[in-house]
Coordinates of C-alpha atoms and ligand atoms in Angstrom, one line a residue:
Chain D
X1 CA 0.0 0.0 0.0
X2 CA 1.3 3.4 -1.1
X3 CA 0.5 5.1 2.2
X4 CA 2.8 2.7 4.0
X5 CA 6.3 1.6 3.1
X6 CA 5.2 -1.6 1.1
X7 CA 5.6 -1.7 -2.6
X8 CA 2.2 -2.5 -4.2
X9 CA 2.0 -6.2 -5.1
X10 CA 2.6 -7.3 -8.8
X11 CA 0.1 -9.5 -10.5
X12 CA 2.8 -11.9 -11.7
X13 CA 5.9 -13.3 -10.2
X14 CA 9.3 -13.3 -11.9
X15 CA 8.9 -17.0 -12.8
X16 CA 5.5 -16.4 -14.3
X17 CA 6.8 -13.5 -16.4
X18 CA 9.9 -15.5 -17.5
X19 CA 7.5 -18.3 -18.6
X20 CA 5.1 -16.0 -20.5
X21 CA 7.5 -13.5 -22.1
X22 CA 10.4 -14.6 -24.3
X23 CA 13.6 -13.0 -23.1
X24 CA 12.2 -11.6 -19.9
X25 CA 15.0 -10.4 -17.7
X26 CA 17.7 -11.0 -20.4
X27 CA 19.0 -7.5 -19.7
X28 CA 18.3 -7.4 -16.0
X29 CA 22.0 -6.7 -15.3
X30 CA 22.7 -3.1 -16.3
X31 CA 26.1 -4.3 -17.5
X32 CA 24.3 -6.0 -20.4
X33 CA 22.6 -2.7 -21.5
X34 CA 24.6 -1.1 -24.2
X35 CA 23.7 2.5 -23.2
X36 CA 24.6 2.1 -19.5
X37 CA 26.4 4.1 -18.4
X38 CA 25.7 7.0 -20.7
X39 CA 29.3 7.9 -21.5
X40 CA 31.6 5.0 -22.6
X41 CA 34.9 5.5 -24.2
X42 CA 34.9 3.8 -27.6
X43 CA 38.4 2.3 -27.9
X44 CA 37.8 1.2 -31.6
X45 CA 36.6 4.7 -32.6
X46 CA 33.8 2.8 -34.4
X47 CA 36.0 2.3 -37.4
X48 CA 37.3 5.8 -37.8
X49 CA 40.9 6.2 -38.8
X50 CA 41.5 9.9 -38.2
X51 CA 41.7 12.3 -35.3
X52 CA 39.9 15.0 -37.2
X53 CA 38.2 14.1 -40.5
X54 CA 39.2 15.4 -43.9
X55 CA 37.2 18.4 -44.9
X56 CA 34.6 18.2 -47.5
X57 CA 34.9 21.0 -50.1
X58 CA 32.6 23.9 -49.6
X59 CA 31.0 24.6 -53.0
X60 CA 28.9 27.5 -51.9
X61 CA 28.9 29.6 -48.7
X62 CA 27.3 27.0 -46.4
X63 CA 25.1 28.5 -43.8
X64 CA 26.0 27.4 -40.2
X65 CA 25.0 28.0 -36.6
X66 CA 27.0 30.8 -35.0
X67 CA 27.4 28.5 -32.0
X68 CA 29.9 26.4 -34.1
X69 CA 33.5 27.5 -34.2
X70 CA 33.8 26.7 -37.9
X71 CA 32.0 24.9 -40.7
X72 CA 31.9 21.2 -39.7
X73 CA 34.2 19.0 -41.9
X74 CA 31.2 17.1 -43.3
X75 CA 27.8 18.5 -44.1
X76 CA 24.7 17.9 -46.3
X77 CA 24.4 19.5 -49.7
X78 CA 20.7 19.1 -50.4
X79 CA 18.8 22.2 -51.5
X80 CA 21.2 25.2 -51.3
X81 CA 19.4 28.4 -50.2
X82 CA 17.7 30.3 -53.0
X83 CA 15.2 33.1 -53.6
X84 CA 13.5 35.0 -50.8
X85 CA 13.4 32.0 -48.6
X86 CA 17.1 31.6 -49.0
X87 CA 17.7 35.2 -47.9
X88 CA 15.6 34.7 -44.8
X89 CA 17.4 31.4 -44.0
X90 CA 20.8 33.0 -44.3
X91 CA 19.7 35.9 -42.1
X92 CA 18.4 33.5 -39.4
X93 CA 21.8 31.6 -39.4
X94 CA 24.0 34.8 -39.6
X95 CA 22.2 36.8 -36.9
X96 CA 20.7 34.5 -34.3
X97 CA 22.1 31.6 -32.2
X98 CA 20.0 28.5 -31.6
X99 CA 19.2 29.9 -28.2
X100 CA 17.1 32.6 -29.8
X101 CA 13.4 32.2 -30.7
X102 CA 14.0 34.5 -33.7
X103 CA 16.3 32.0 -35.2
X104 CA 13.7 29.3 -35.4
X105 CA 10.8 31.6 -36.2
X106 CA 12.7 33.0 -39.1
X107 CA 13.5 29.5 -40.3
X108 CA 9.8 28.4 -40.0
X109 CA 8.8 31.6 -41.9
X110 CA 11.3 30.8 -44.6
X111 CA 9.8 27.3 -44.9
X112 CA 6.4 28.8 -45.7
X113 CA 7.9 31.2 -48.2
X114 CA 9.9 28.4 -49.8
X115 CA 6.7 26.4 -50.3
X116 CA 5.0 29.3 -52.0
X117 CA 8.0 30.1 -54.2
X118 CA 8.2 26.5 -55.2
X119 CA 4.5 26.1 -55.9
X120 CA 4.5 29.2 -58.1
X121 CA 7.6 28.4 -59.9
X122 CA 6.4 24.8 -60.5
X123 CA 3.7 26.3 -62.8
X124 CA 6.5 27.4 -65.1
X125 CA 7.8 23.8 -65.4
X126 CA 6.5 20.7 -67.2
X127 CA 5.4 19.4 -63.8
X128 CA 3.3 21.8 -61.8
X129 CA 2.4 20.9 -58.3
X130 CA -0.7 18.8 -58.1
X131 CA -2.3 19.0 -54.6
X132 CA -4.4 15.8 -55.3
X133 CA -1.6 13.4 -56.1
X134 CA 1.0 15.1 -53.8
X135 CA -1.2 14.9 -50.7
X136 CA -1.9 11.3 -51.4
X137 CA -5.5 12.0 -50.4
X138 CA -6.8 9.4 -52.9
X139 CA -5.6 6.8 -50.4
X140 CA -8.7 7.8 -48.4
X141 CA -10.5 5.6 -50.9
X142 CA -8.0 2.7 -51.3
X143 CA -7.1 2.6 -47.6
X144 CA -10.5 2.7 -46.0
X145 CA -10.6 6.4 -44.9
X146 CA -14.1 6.1 -43.5
X147 CA -14.0 2.8 -41.7
X148 CA -10.6 3.6 -40.3
X149 CA -12.1 6.6 -38.5
X150 CA -15.9 6.0 -37.9
X151 CA -16.9 4.2 -34.8
X152 CA -13.3 4.3 -33.5
X153 CA -12.5 6.2 -30.3
X154 CA -9.8 8.2 -32.1
X155 CA -8.9 11.5 -30.6
X156 CA -7.2 12.8 -33.7
X157 CA -10.3 12.9 -36.0
X158 CA -11.5 16.2 -34.6
X159 CA -8.3 18.1 -35.7
X160 CA -7.8 16.1 -38.9
X161 CA -10.7 18.1 -40.4
X162 CA -8.3 21.1 -40.2
X163 CA -5.8 19.4 -42.5
X164 CA -7.7 20.1 -45.8
X165 CA -8.1 23.7 -44.7
X166 CA -4.4 24.0 -44.0
X167 CA -3.5 22.4 -47.3
X168 CA -6.2 23.8 -49.6
X169 CA -7.1 27.0 -47.8
X170 CA -4.2 29.1 -49.1
X171 CA -4.8 27.8 -52.7
X172 CA -8.5 28.8 -52.5
X173 CA -7.5 32.1 -51.2
X174 CA -4.8 32.6 -53.9
X175 CA -7.3 31.7 -56.6
X176 CA -9.9 34.0 -55.2
X177 CA -7.4 36.9 -55.1
X178 CA -6.3 36.2 -58.6
X179 CA -9.9 36.0 -59.9
X180 CA -10.8 39.3 -58.2
X181 CA -7.7 41.0 -59.6
X182 CA -8.5 39.8 -63.2
X183 CA -12.1 40.9 -62.9
X184 CA -11.0 44.4 -61.7
X185 CA -8.5 44.6 -64.7
X186 CA -11.2 43.6 -67.1
X187 CA -13.7 46.1 -65.7
X188 CA -11.1 48.8 -66.1
X189 CA -10.3 48.0 -69.7
Chain C
X1 CA 17.3 8.3 -60.1
X2 CA 13.8 8.2 -58.6
X3 CA 13.5 9.9 -55.2
X4 CA 10.8 11.0 -52.8
X5 CA 10.8 14.8 -52.7
X6 CA 9.1 17.2 -50.2
X7 CA 6.9 19.8 -51.9
X8 CA 5.7 21.7 -48.8
X9 CA 3.5 20.7 -45.8
X10 CA 1.4 17.6 -46.5
X11 CA 2.8 17.3 -50.0
X12 CA 5.4 14.9 -51.4
X13 CA 6.0 13.3 -54.8
X14 CA 8.5 11.1 -56.6
X15 CA 10.9 13.0 -58.9
X16 CA 13.7 12.2 -61.2
X17 CA 16.8 13.6 -59.4
X18 CA 20.6 13.6 -60.1
X19 CA 22.1 10.6 -58.3
X20 CA 24.3 11.4 -55.3
X21 CA 28.1 11.6 -55.8
X22 CA 31.1 11.1 -53.5
X23 CA 31.7 14.5 -51.8
X24 CA 34.2 13.4 -49.2
X25 CA 36.9 10.8 -49.3
X26 CA 35.1 8.7 -46.7
X27 CA 31.7 8.8 -48.4
X28 CA 30.0 5.8 -50.0
X29 CA 27.1 5.7 -52.4
X30 CA 24.5 3.1 -51.5
X31 CA 21.7 1.7 -53.7
X32 CA 18.7 1.5 -51.4
X33 CA 16.9 -1.8 -51.4
X34 CA 14.4 -1.1 -48.6
X35 CA 13.4 2.0 -46.6
X36 CA 10.7 2.9 -44.1
X37 CA 8.6 5.9 -43.1
X38 CA 9.2 6.8 -39.4
X39 CA 6.9 8.7 -37.1
X40 CA 9.7 11.4 -37.1
X41 CA 9.1 11.9 -40.9
X42 CA 5.6 13.0 -40.0
X43 CA 6.9 16.0 -38.1
X44 CA 8.7 17.0 -41.3
X45 CA 5.8 16.2 -43.5
X46 CA 3.5 18.4 -41.4
X47 CA 6.0 21.3 -41.7
X48 CA 6.8 21.3 -38.0
X49 CA 10.6 21.1 -38.2
X50 CA 12.3 24.4 -38.9
X51 CA 14.4 24.6 -42.1
X52 CA 12.7 21.7 -44.0
X53 CA 13.4 22.7 -47.6
X54 CA 11.2 22.0 -50.6
X55 CA 13.2 19.5 -52.8
X56 CA 14.7 17.5 -49.9
X57 CA 14.5 13.7 -50.0
X58 CA 13.4 12.3 -46.6
X59 CA 14.2 8.8 -45.2
X60 CA 16.5 7.9 -42.3
X61 CA 15.6 4.2 -42.0
X62 CA 17.0 2.2 -44.9
X63 CA 19.3 -0.6 -46.0
X64 CA 21.0 -1.2 -49.3
X65 CA 24.0 -2.4 -51.3
X66 CA 27.2 -0.4 -51.6
X67 CA 27.5 0.9 -55.1
X68 CA 30.7 3.0 -54.9
X69 CA 33.2 4.0 -52.2
X70 CA 35.3 7.1 -51.8
X71 CA 39.2 6.8 -51.9
X72 CA 39.6 6.7 -48.1
X73 CA 37.0 4.0 -47.4
X74 CA 38.6 0.9 -45.9
X75 CA 35.8 -1.1 -44.3
X76 CA 33.3 -1.5 -47.2
X77 CA 33.5 -2.6 -50.8
X78 CA 31.0 -2.3 -53.6
X79 CA 28.5 -5.1 -53.4
X80 CA 28.3 -5.2 -49.5
X81 CA 24.8 -5.5 -48.2
X82 CA 24.7 -2.8 -45.5
X83 CA 22.5 -1.2 -42.9
X84 CA 22.9 2.4 -41.9
X85 CA 22.1 3.8 -38.5
X86 CA 19.9 6.9 -38.9
X87 CA 22.6 8.9 -37.3
X88 CA 25.4 10.4 -39.4
X89 CA 28.5 10.5 -37.2
X90 CA 32.3 10.9 -37.4
X91 CA 33.5 8.5 -34.7
X92 CA 36.2 10.8 -33.3
X93 CA 34.7 14.0 -31.9
X94 CA 34.3 14.5 -28.2
X95 CA 30.8 13.0 -28.3
X96 CA 31.4 10.1 -30.6
X97 CA 34.5 9.1 -28.7
X98 CA 32.3 8.6 -25.7
X99 CA 29.5 6.8 -27.5
X100 CA 27.1 9.7 -28.0
X101 CA 26.8 9.1 -31.8
X102 CA 23.5 10.9 -32.0
X103 CA 25.3 14.1 -30.7
X104 CA 28.2 14.1 -33.2
X105 CA 29.7 17.6 -33.5
X106 CA 31.3 17.1 -36.9
X107 CA 28.4 16.5 -39.2
X108 CA 25.8 19.2 -38.7
X109 CA 26.9 22.8 -39.4
X110 CA 23.3 24.0 -39.1
X111 CA 22.9 23.3 -35.4
X112 CA 24.9 22.3 -32.4
X113 CA 21.9 21.1 -30.4
X114 CA 21.3 18.1 -32.7
X115 CA 23.6 15.7 -34.6
X116 CA 23.4 14.6 -38.2
X117 CA 20.4 12.6 -39.5
X118 CA 19.7 11.4 -43.1
X119 CA 16.9 13.2 -44.8
X120 CA 15.8 15.1 -41.7
X121 CA 15.8 18.8 -42.6
X122 CA 18.7 21.3 -42.6
X123 CA 18.3 21.6 -38.8
X124 CA 19.8 18.0 -38.8
X125 CA 22.5 18.8 -41.3
X126 CA 20.9 19.1 -44.7
X127 CA 21.5 15.6 -46.0
X128 CA 19.2 13.9 -48.5
X129 CA 17.7 10.6 -47.2
X130 CA 17.1 7.1 -48.2
X131 CA 13.5 7.1 -49.6
X132 CA 15.2 7.0 -53.0
X133 CA 17.1 4.7 -55.3
X134 CA 20.5 6.0 -54.1
X135 CA 21.8 7.8 -51.1
X136 CA 25.1 9.4 -50.1
X137 CA 26.4 7.8 -46.9
X138 CA 29.1 10.0 -45.2
X139 CA 31.7 8.3 -42.9
X140 CA 31.2 5.0 -44.6
X141 CA 33.9 3.4 -42.3
X142 CA 32.0 4.5 -39.2
X143 CA 28.2 4.2 -39.6
X144 CA 27.2 1.3 -41.9
X145 CA 27.5 -2.3 -40.9
X146 CA 27.4 -5.3 -43.2
X147 CA 24.1 -7.1 -42.6
X148 CA 24.7 -10.6 -41.1
X149 CA 23.9 -13.4 -43.5
X150 CA 21.1 -14.8 -41.3
X151 CA 19.3 -11.5 -40.9
X152 CA 16.1 -10.7 -42.8
X153 CA 16.0 -7.4 -44.7
X154 CA 12.9 -6.3 -42.9
X155 CA 14.5 -6.9 -39.5
X156 CA 17.6 -5.1 -40.6
X157 CA 15.7 -2.0 -41.8
X158 CA 13.9 -1.8 -38.4
X159 CA 17.2 -2.0 -36.6
X160 CA 18.3 1.3 -38.2
X161 CA 15.9 3.3 -36.1
X162 CA 12.6 2.1 -34.6
X163 CA 13.8 -1.0 -32.8
X164 CA 17.1 0.5 -31.6
X165 CA 15.2 3.6 -30.4
X166 CA 12.6 1.6 -28.5
X167 CA 15.3 -0.5 -26.9
X168 CA 17.3 2.6 -26.0
X169 CA 14.2 4.2 -24.6
X170 CA 13.7 1.3 -22.2
X171 CA 17.4 1.6 -21.1
X172 CA 17.0 5.3 -20.3
X173 CA 14.1 4.3 -18.0
X174 CA 16.7 2.7 -15.7
X175 CA 14.3 -0.2 -15.1
X176 CA 14.9 -2.5 -12.2
X177 CA 13.3 -5.9 -11.6
X178 CA 9.6 -5.5 -10.8
X179 CA 9.2 -1.9 -12.0
X180 CA 5.8 -0.8 -13.4
X181 CA 6.5 0.8 -16.8
X182 CA 4.0 2.9 -18.7
X183 CA 4.7 3.5 -22.3
X184 CA 2.8 6.4 -24.0
X185 CA 2.3 5.7 -27.7
X186 CA 1.8 2.4 -29.4
X187 CA 3.6 3.3 -32.7
X188 CA 6.7 1.4 -33.7
X189 CA 8.9 3.1 -31.1
X190 CA 6.4 2.5 -28.3
X191 CA 5.8 -1.1 -29.2
X192 CA 9.5 -1.8 -29.2
X193 CA 10.0 0.1 -26.0
X194 CA 7.3 -1.9 -24.3
X195 CA 8.8 -5.2 -25.5
X196 CA 12.3 -4.1 -24.4
X197 CA 11.0 -3.2 -20.9
X198 CA 10.4 -6.9 -20.3
X199 CA 14.0 -7.7 -21.3
X200 CA 15.1 -5.4 -18.5
X201 CA 12.9 -7.1 -16.0
X202 CA 9.8 -5.0 -15.8
X203 CA 7.1 -6.4 -13.6
X204 CA 4.2 -4.7 -15.4
X205 CA 4.1 -2.9 -18.8
X206 CA 1.1 -0.7 -19.6
X207 CA 0.8 0.9 -23.1
X208 CA -1.4 4.0 -23.6
X209 CA -2.7 5.2 -27.0
X210 CA -6.1 6.0 -28.6
X211 CA -5.8 3.8 -31.7
X212 CA -7.5 0.5 -30.8
X213 CA -5.7 -1.4 -33.6
X214 CA -2.3 -0.4 -32.2
X215 CA -3.3 -1.2 -28.7
X216 CA -4.3 -4.7 -29.9
X217 CA -0.8 -5.0 -31.3
X218 CA 0.7 -3.9 -27.9
X219 CA -1.3 -6.7 -26.3
X220 CA -0.1 -9.5 -28.7
X221 CA 3.3 -8.3 -29.9
X222 CA 4.5 -6.6 -26.7
X223 CA 2.5 -8.7 -24.1
X224 CA 1.4 -5.5 -22.5
X225 CA -1.7 -4.3 -20.6
X226 CA -3.3 -1.5 -22.6
X227 CA -5.3 1.7 -21.9
X228 CA -7.2 3.7 -24.5
X229 CA -7.0 7.2 -23.1
X230 CA -10.2 8.2 -24.8
X231 CA -12.0 5.8 -22.5
X232 CA -10.7 7.5 -19.4
X233 CA -12.1 10.6 -17.9
X234 CA -8.7 11.5 -16.7
X235 CA -5.7 9.3 -17.8
X236 CA -3.6 10.5 -14.8
X237 CA -6.1 9.4 -12.3
X238 CA -6.6 6.2 -14.1
X239 CA -2.8 5.5 -13.9
X240 CA -2.9 6.2 -10.2
X241 CA -5.8 3.9 -9.7
X242 CA -4.2 1.0 -11.5
X243 CA -1.0 1.4 -9.5
X244 CA -2.5 1.5 -6.0
X245 CA -2.1 5.3 -6.1
X246 CA 1.7 5.1 -6.2
X247 CA 2.1 5.9 -9.9
X248 CA 4.3 4.0 -12.4
X249 CA 8.0 3.7 -11.6
X250 CA 9.0 4.5 -15.1
X251 CA 7.3 6.3 -18.0
X252 CA 8.4 6.3 -21.6
X253 CA 7.2 9.0 -24.0
X254 CA 7.1 7.4 -27.4
X255 CA 4.7 10.0 -28.9
X256 CA 6.5 13.3 -29.3
X257 CA 5.6 16.5 -31.0
X258 CA 2.2 15.7 -32.4
X259 CA 0.6 14.2 -29.3
X260 CA -3.2 14.1 -29.2
X261 CA -5.5 14.2 -26.2
X262 CA -5.6 17.9 -25.7
X263 CA -6.9 19.9 -28.7
X264 CA -5.3 23.2 -27.7
X265 CA -1.9 21.7 -27.2
X266 CA -2.1 19.7 -30.5
X267 CA -3.3 22.6 -32.6
X268 CA -0.9 25.2 -31.2
X269 CA 2.0 22.8 -31.9
X270 CA 1.2 20.7 -34.9
X271 CA -1.1 23.1 -36.9
X272 CA 0.0 26.6 -35.8
X273 CA 3.6 25.9 -34.9
X274 CA 3.5 28.1 -31.9
X275 CA 5.4 25.7 -29.8
X276 CA 8.1 23.2 -30.5
X277 CA 5.8 20.2 -29.9
X278 CA 2.6 19.2 -28.2
X279 CA 3.8 17.9 -24.8
X280 CA 0.5 16.1 -23.9
X281 CA 2.1 12.7 -23.6
X282 CA 5.1 14.1 -21.8
X283 CA 2.9 16.0 -19.3
X284 CA 0.9 12.8 -18.8
X285 CA 4.1 10.9 -18.1
X286 CA 5.2 13.6 -15.6
X287 CA 1.9 13.3 -13.8
X288 CA 1.5 9.5 -13.9
X289 CA 4.9 8.5 -12.7
X290 CA 5.5 8.1 -9.0
X291 CA 7.6 10.7 -7.1
X292 CA 11.3 9.9 -7.5
X293 CA 10.5 8.0 -10.7
X294 CA 12.1 8.2 -14.2
X295 CA 10.9 9.5 -17.5
X296 CA 12.5 8.5 -20.7
X297 CA 11.7 10.7 -23.6
X298 CA 12.0 9.1 -27.1
X299 CA 9.3 11.3 -28.7
X300 CA 10.9 14.0 -30.8
X301 CA 10.2 17.7 -30.2
X302 CA 11.1 20.8 -32.3
X303 CA 13.8 23.2 -31.1
X304 CA 11.3 25.8 -29.9
X305 CA 9.9 25.9 -26.4
X306 CA 7.0 23.6 -25.5
X307 CA 4.5 24.0 -22.6
X308 CA 5.9 21.3 -20.4
X309 CA 4.8 20.9 -16.8
X310 CA 8.2 21.4 -15.4
X311 CA 7.1 22.4 -11.9
X312 CA 5.5 19.0 -11.3
X313 CA 8.6 17.2 -12.6
X314 CA 10.7 19.3 -10.1
X315 CA 8.5 18.9 -7.1
X316 CA 8.2 15.2 -7.7
X317 CA 12.0 14.7 -7.9
X318 CA 11.8 13.0 -11.3
X319 CA 14.7 12.0 -13.4
X320 CA 14.2 13.0 -17.0
X321 CA 16.4 11.1 -19.5
X322 CA 16.3 11.6 -23.2
X323 CA 18.2 11.7 -26.5
X324 CA 18.2 10.7 -30.1
X325 CA 19.2 7.0 -30.1
X326 CA 22.8 6.1 -30.6
X327 CA 21.8 3.4 -33.0
X328 CA 25.0 1.6 -33.7
X329 CA 25.8 1.2 -30.0
X330 CA 22.6 -0.9 -29.6
X331 CA 23.3 -3.3 -32.5
X332 CA 25.6 -6.1 -31.0
X333 CA 23.2 -6.7 -28.2
X334 CA 20.1 -6.4 -30.4
X335 CA 21.5 -8.8 -32.9
X336 CA 21.8 -11.4 -30.1
X337 CA 18.3 -10.8 -28.9
X338 CA 17.0 -11.3 -32.5
X339 CA 19.1 -14.4 -32.9
X340 CA 17.8 -15.8 -29.6
X341 CA 14.2 -15.2 -30.8
X342 CA 13.5 -12.6 -28.1
X343 CA 12.7 -10.0 -30.7
X344 CA 11.1 -10.3 -34.1
X345 CA 11.0 -6.6 -35.3
X346 CA 9.3 -7.3 -38.7
X347 CA 6.2 -8.5 -36.9
X348 CA 5.1 -4.8 -36.7
X349 CA 5.3 -4.2 -40.5
X350 CA 1.9 -3.7 -41.9
X351 CA 2.5 -2.2 -45.4
X352 CA 5.1 -2.5 -48.2
X353 CA 4.7 0.3 -50.6
X354 CA 6.5 0.9 -54.0
X355 CA 8.5 4.2 -54.0
X356 CA 6.2 5.5 -56.8
X357 CA 3.2 5.5 -54.3
X358 CA 5.0 7.4 -51.6
X359 CA 2.4 10.2 -51.4
X360 CA -0.3 7.7 -50.6
X361 CA 2.0 6.0 -48.1
X362 CA 2.6 9.2 -46.2
X363 CA -1.1 10.1 -46.1
X364 CA -2.0 6.6 -44.9
X365 CA 0.6 6.6 -42.2
X366 CA -0.1 10.1 -41.1
X367 CA -3.9 9.7 -41.0
X368 CA -3.5 6.3 -39.5
X369 CA -5.6 4.5 -42.1
X370 CA -5.9 0.8 -42.9
X371 CA -4.4 -0.4 -39.6
X372 CA -1.1 1.1 -40.5
X373 CA 1.7 0.6 -38.0
X374 CA 4.9 0.5 -40.0
X375 CA 5.1 1.1 -43.7
X376 CA 8.1 0.0 -45.7
X377 CA 9.2 1.6 -48.9
X378 CA 10.5 -0.5 -51.7
X379 CA 12.3 1.3 -54.6
X380 CA 12.1 -0.5 -57.9
X381 CA 9.1 -2.6 -56.8
X382 CA 7.4 -4.3 -59.8
Ligands
NAD401 N1 14.7 9.5 -30.0 C1 14.9 8.9 -31.2 O1 16.0 8.6 -31.6 C2 13.7 8.7 -32.1 C3 13.8 7.8 -33.1 C4 12.6 7.5 -33.8 C5 11.5 8.1 -33.6 N2 11.4 9.1 -32.6 C6 10.2 9.8 -32.2 O2 9.4 8.8 -31.5 C7 8.0 9.2 -31.7 C8 7.2 8.0 -32.1 O3 7.6 7.5 -33.3 P1 6.7 6.4 -34.1 O4 7.5 6.0 -35.3 O5 6.4 5.3 -33.1 O6 5.5 7.3 -34.5 P2 3.9 7.0 -34.6 O7 3.3 8.3 -35.1 O8 3.6 5.8 -35.4 O9 3.4 6.7 -33.2 C9 3.0 7.7 -32.3 C10 1.8 7.1 -31.5 O10 1.4 7.9 -30.4 C11 0.0 7.9 -30.3 N3 -0.4 9.1 -29.4 C12 -0.7 10.3 -29.8 N4 -1.0 11.1 -28.8 C13 -0.8 10.3 -27.7 C14 -1.0 10.5 -26.3 N5 -1.3 11.7 -25.8 N6 -0.7 9.5 -25.4 C15 -0.4 8.2 -25.9 N7 -0.3 8.0 -27.2 C16 -0.5 9.0 -28.1 C17 -0.5 7.9 -31.7 O11 -1.8 7.5 -31.8 C18 0.5 6.9 -32.3 O12 0.1 5.6 -32.2 C19 8.0 10.3 -32.7 O13 8.0 11.6 -32.1 C20 9.3 10.2 -33.4 O14 9.8 11.4 -33.9 C21 12.5 9.3 -31.8
ZN402 ZN1 13.0 7.9 -37.1
ZN403 ZN1 31.4 12.7 -34.0

């Protein structure tokens, strides 16, 4: 009982658990647990044969956290910054440490700008963005969208209705703005 | 090559992309034979992770065959069948030297607070990931391991993240024999954490979620008791009641940034991005565990602040332990457990999807349709 010093009784003994669950207690001894203790000197350096790695060539000014002393020797080269989103990203890295909310808020803002820049420029390519295929929403039909949700006690269904608004909302808005603008132009001419 | 590409929140497609090249003498290029979608990918997919760029290829759980190696690579040759930890790490920085591979300081210029991860935004280093035909694998002498002959591909791919993470999560709980362990989240990470808790001698394992089909899996696959939180008036009181009002000894958060169960928390985090993550499960963990207990956080949260009930954690004298998993450090022991038949990771795989259908795969996994627990991605599927 909790209000005394006794530990509440368990429904099953160690022997019962060992019989019911394959491997029960195999790692009872903390010495058998690979992440105990947290810090463990790795004598084999996990296969590395350097003290400090060779440096990967920097092909464009690579943005980096100002909390780093220098550009790390190895880094990813996916999607170099470009356009307005690229300018915001560079600013976020140059000006603000990871300790500052401004750093992350600017990066999040840049992500939204990037999405719009990319959607708009995709219309100038042979493969414009297609919200139907890219959201995979057709799997609602092939993957039982209704029966997966109805009659289940799922707590995510009530905010899932927001998803189409988040995805399609800005498009609807953009089209509405464009239509109004065209109408105004036509009226003027 | 064909590769999954991010097109903005909730939108992905397959594109023809230039194949990766060796950019550093210790790089390898790997032809991907199998990949997976992880719960973490959903945080990117929903636009929650700062600096997720349109055009990036996601995927940090994958296996493949070495196609090409850089001039300094000694431990791999083309043709090797390899598995890659989701961490990219150098092996020799202060952190790697002490086994903290997930916290490597030499692979992520964009942030010092997180290490390098394949296909996981620029905040994690700006590397393209493995949901593609080919991928660049930095530090080929350090990360990848040749897949043992006897191991199935599907077990190998789950060892690169989900299984290792669940196992690591149970270790951070500091479980002693007879502990009552509650696991929030019955996704791949939670299922593996629950299963691993038994290996460490737990006396009771309780899994909490709201998806009935996943709780059913927790009962069969992880031999656990289950609680559907939508059936409880108050999950915290429920946890107290079933533990004779002591509270659980250990709680594991295997939910992370998009936790449900509190509309305001979820919407402010996952939809409006006003906080780093929705800490519903973390707060439940803090309040359900006994005083002096331990919380292991495997769920991922964004770098911004989140509304965590820190005062309760302080007043209760809790130990909070957490990290990204140091995947490769878990492997030797996990290989043994699989060989001994204690763990069969591929039992949780529900879907095998051709790369070309990636958009449907993301939607299904994100909206939790069709009983989906773990979807695998197969490039070049016929
Ligand atoms: N630390 C690491 O190294 C590491 C590695 C892999 C994944 N992760 C993180 O672990 C988390 C889980 O990953 P996954 O692949 O299992 O994802 P998943 O999305 O499949 O699983 C999450 C589960 O949590 C459930 N859930 C939602 N709100 C809940 C609540 N309040 N209480 C209990 N359950 C709730 C969901 O219904 C779902 O079943 C993610 O945040 C992911 O980013 C961390
Ligand atoms: Zn993951
Ligand atoms: Zn390192």
